[in-house]
Amino acid sequence: MRAIPLTVTALAAALLLTACNDGGGGKNGKSSSACQIGGVSVQIGSASVAPAAGDTGEIPVSITNQSAPCTLDHFAAVFLSTGSGEQAVPVLKGAKAQQLKLAKGDSAAFSISYVRGKDGDKNALAAKTVKIGLPGSDTSRSFPWSYGPVAGKADGSGPDASVSAFQQVGD
């Protein structure tokens, strides 16, 4: 007799999941409900700046939805630019993305961690701006980088920096 209630429960759960699917019908296969950089306010908060070469700093970035409900479903795209080129900041090793739904007025945050490089070091990235893009969106926004040079990874694969997962802010 237990097989019938479990089957009904499983069927109901499957129908609910199907009803929640937006079909991903946005441009280029992107979800039409993805948060867009133009529909949110982006603010770089008070940073814990790395004071000297070899020290680690952390820059919090908060996003507040200013428009229709939207979803953050992966990691922010972050690039450090020198003016003559840019380098992607990788995701923090071991970080797991979570899907966050933001109603109008809701906020989420992530952090950019970095190791300060030595001024003039050929492996250091003399960043002038940080460019931030949201998952599922083709647009980005640039902000001044005033936290000093970013050390390069020992293997030469890019900046010694990382991006954390989005976290819900507030209730």
GROMACS .gro file of C-alpha atoms in nm:
model
  171
    1MET     CA    1   0.000   0.000   0.000
    2ARG     CA    2   0.293   0.240   0.049
    3ALA     CA    3   0.384   0.224  -0.321
    4ILE     CA    4   0.084   0.431  -0.429
    5PRO     CA    5   0.147   0.732  -0.198
    6LEU     CA    6   0.519   0.736  -0.290
    7THR     CA    7   0.437   0.720  -0.661
    8VAL     CA    8   0.185   1.003  -0.630
    9THR     CA    9   0.436   1.213  -0.431
   10ALA     CA   10   0.709   1.152  -0.690
   11LEU     CA   11   0.472   1.242  -0.976
   12ALA     CA   12   0.363   1.561  -0.799
   13ALA     CA   13   0.727   1.662  -0.740
   14ALA     CA   14   0.812   1.600  -1.106
   15LEU     CA   15   0.518   1.814  -1.219
   16LEU     CA   16   0.620   2.096  -0.986
   17LEU     CA   17   0.977   2.093  -1.120
   18THR     CA   18   0.849   2.097  -1.477
   19ALA     CA   19   0.620   2.391  -1.399
   20CYS     CA   20   0.915   2.591  -1.262
   21ASN     CA   21   1.124   2.550  -1.576
   22ASP     CA   22   1.135   2.874  -1.775
   23GLY     CA   23   1.259   2.685  -2.078
   24GLY     CA   24   1.581   2.885  -2.095
   25GLY     CA   25   1.441   3.068  -2.394
   26GLY     CA   26   1.661   3.373  -2.362
   27LYS     CA   27   1.910   3.501  -2.618
   28ASN     CA   28   2.194   3.258  -2.696
   29GLY     CA   29   2.035   2.991  -2.476
   30LYS     CA   30   2.067   3.212  -2.171
   31SER     CA   31   1.786   3.217  -1.919
   32SER     CA   32   1.548   3.507  -1.972
   33SER     CA   33   1.522   3.543  -1.592
   34ALA     CA   34   1.896   3.593  -1.536
   35CYS     CA   35   1.986   3.910  -1.348
   36GLN     CA   36   2.116   4.175  -1.587
   37ILE     CA   37   2.384   4.427  -1.496
   38GLY     CA   38   2.149   4.709  -1.606
   39GLY     CA   39   1.872   4.589  -1.372
   40VAL     CA   40   2.080   4.573  -1.056
   41SER     CA   41   2.292   4.814  -0.859
   42VAL     CA   42   2.649   4.695  -0.810
   43GLN     CA   43   2.852   4.832  -0.524
   44ILE     CA   44   3.206   4.755  -0.421
   45GLY     CA   45   3.213   4.776  -0.044
   46SER     CA   46   3.480   4.866   0.206
   47ALA     CA   47   3.772   4.652   0.111
   48SER     CA   48   4.020   4.478   0.332
   49VAL     CA   49   4.314   4.605   0.127
   50ALA     CA   50   4.639   4.408   0.123
   51PRO     CA   51   4.887   4.663   0.264
   52ALA     CA   52   5.211   4.510   0.130
   53ALA     CA   53   5.337   4.269  -0.135
   54GLY     CA   54   5.248   3.910  -0.044
   55ASP     CA   55   4.953   4.012   0.176
   56THR     CA   56   4.598   3.902   0.095
   57GLY     CA   57   4.313   4.145   0.045
   58GLU     CA   58   3.941   4.097   0.001
   59ILE     CA   59   3.695   4.317  -0.185
   60PRO     CA   60   3.323   4.259  -0.119
   61VAL     CA   61   3.085   4.320  -0.410
   62SER     CA   62   2.713   4.356  -0.342
   63ILE     CA   63   2.433   4.340  -0.595
   64THR     CA   64   2.081   4.468  -0.529
   65ASN     CA   65   1.800   4.389  -0.771
   66GLN     CA   66   1.632   4.710  -0.892
   67SER     CA   67   1.388   4.550  -1.139
   68ALA     CA   68   1.175   4.238  -1.199
   69PRO     CA   69   1.261   3.918  -1.011
   70CYS     CA   70   1.576   3.755  -1.150
   71THR     CA   71   1.813   3.467  -1.086
   72LEU     CA   72   2.186   3.441  -1.018
   73ASP     CA   73   2.282   3.092  -1.129
   74HIS     CA   74   2.661   3.046  -1.130
   75PHE     CA   75   2.955   3.275  -1.049
   76ALA     CA   76   3.020   3.637  -1.138
   77ALA     CA   77   3.261   3.691  -1.427
   78VAL     CA   78   3.546   3.910  -1.303
   79PHE     CA   79   3.831   4.050  -1.513
   80LEU     CA   80   4.123   4.268  -1.409
   81SER     CA   81   4.232   4.515  -1.675
   82THR     CA   82   4.561   4.696  -1.714
   83GLY     CA   83   4.433   4.921  -1.990
   84SER     CA   84   4.620   4.722  -2.257
   85GLY     CA   85   4.465   4.384  -2.176
   86GLU     CA   86   4.261   4.194  -1.924
   87GLN     CA   87   4.288   3.872  -1.730
   88ALA     CA   88   4.005   3.662  -1.593
   89VAL     CA   89   3.990   3.605  -1.220
   90PRO     CA   90   3.922   3.235  -1.154
   91VAL     CA   91   3.659   3.095  -0.922
   92LEU     CA   92   3.779   3.013  -0.570
   93LYS     CA   93   3.897   2.652  -0.563
   94GLY     CA   94   3.630   2.433  -0.405
   95ALA     CA   95   3.359   2.701  -0.418
   96LYS     CA   96   3.014   2.574  -0.512
   97ALA     CA   97   2.768   2.796  -0.696
   98GLN     CA   98   2.414   2.816  -0.569
   99GLN     CA   99   2.109   2.946  -0.749
  100LEU     CA  100   1.973   3.261  -0.588
  101LYS     CA  101   1.642   3.418  -0.682
  102LEU     CA  102   1.629   3.791  -0.619
  103ALA     CA  103   1.301   3.976  -0.589
  104LYS     CA  104   1.306   4.353  -0.637
  105GLY     CA  105   1.509   4.497  -0.349
  106ASP     CA  106   1.684   4.168  -0.262
  107SER     CA  107   2.063   4.159  -0.242
  108ALA     CA  108   2.345   3.911  -0.289
  109ALA     CA  109   2.720   3.947  -0.246
  110PHE     CA  110   3.046   3.782  -0.345
  111SER     CA  111   3.411   3.860  -0.274
  112ILE     CA  112   3.721   3.906  -0.482
  113SER     CA  113   4.027   3.786  -0.292
  114TYR     CA  114   4.374   3.874  -0.416
  115VAL     CA  115   4.740   3.864  -0.323
  116ARG     CA  116   4.912   4.199  -0.357
  117GLY     CA  117   5.202   4.204  -0.597
  118LYS     CA  118   5.522   4.398  -0.574
  119ASP     CA  119   5.525   4.732  -0.758
  120GLY     CA  120   5.714   4.697  -1.085
  121ASP     CA  121   5.738   4.315  -1.065
  122LYS     CA  122   5.713   4.164  -1.415
  123ASN     CA  123   5.473   3.894  -1.282
  124ALA     CA  124   5.244   4.145  -1.107
  125LEU     CA  125   4.933   4.270  -1.283
  126ALA     CA  126   4.912   4.650  -1.258
  127ALA     CA  127   4.531   4.650  -1.267
  128LYS     CA  128   4.352   4.977  -1.336
  129THR     CA  129   3.994   4.848  -1.347
  130VAL     CA  130   3.789   4.547  -1.244
  131LYS     CA  131   3.512   4.439  -1.483
  132ILE     CA  132   3.215   4.251  -1.336
  133GLY     CA  133   2.956   4.052  -1.530
  134LEU     CA  134   2.663   3.850  -1.400
  135PRO     CA  135   2.597   3.487  -1.492
  136GLY     CA  136   2.364   3.450  -1.788
  137SER     CA  137   2.423   3.808  -1.903
  138ASP     CA  138   2.641   3.936  -2.188
  139THR     CA  139   2.695   4.280  -2.035
  140SER     CA  140   2.939   4.394  -1.769
  141ARG     CA  141   3.035   4.702  -1.574
  142SER     CA  142   3.382   4.835  -1.491
  143PHE     CA  143   3.501   4.990  -1.166
  144PRO     CA  144   3.833   5.153  -1.072
  145TRP     CA  145   4.086   4.916  -0.910
  146SER     CA  146   4.269   5.108  -0.638
  147TYR     CA  147   4.402   4.816  -0.434
  148GLY     CA  148   4.754   4.795  -0.575
  149PRO     CA  149   4.912   4.548  -0.816
  150VAL     CA  150   4.791   4.187  -0.810
  151ALA     CA  151   5.053   3.914  -0.783
  152GLY     CA  152   5.076   3.662  -1.062
  153LYS     CA  153   5.042   3.290  -0.991
  154ALA     CA  154   5.373   3.106  -0.963
  155ASP     CA  155   5.291   2.897  -1.272
  156GLY     CA  156   5.221   3.212  -1.479
  157SER     CA  157   4.857   3.113  -1.540
  158GLY     CA  158   4.705   3.447  -1.438
  159PRO     CA  159   4.644   3.668  -1.138
  160ASP     CA  160   4.673   3.528  -0.786
  161ALA     CA  161   4.312   3.614  -0.714
  162SER     CA  162   3.976   3.439  -0.690
  163VAL     CA  163   3.600   3.498  -0.695
  164SER     CA  164   3.374   3.347  -0.428
  165ALA     CA  165   3.020   3.220  -0.476
  166PHE     CA  166   2.719   3.451  -0.441
  167GLN     CA  167   2.564   3.460  -0.095
  168GLN     CA  168   2.216   3.591  -0.011
  169VAL     CA  169   2.229   3.913   0.191
  170GLY     CA  170   1.963   3.988   0.452
  171ASP     CA  171   1.660   3.777   0.533
   0.00000   0.00000   0.00000
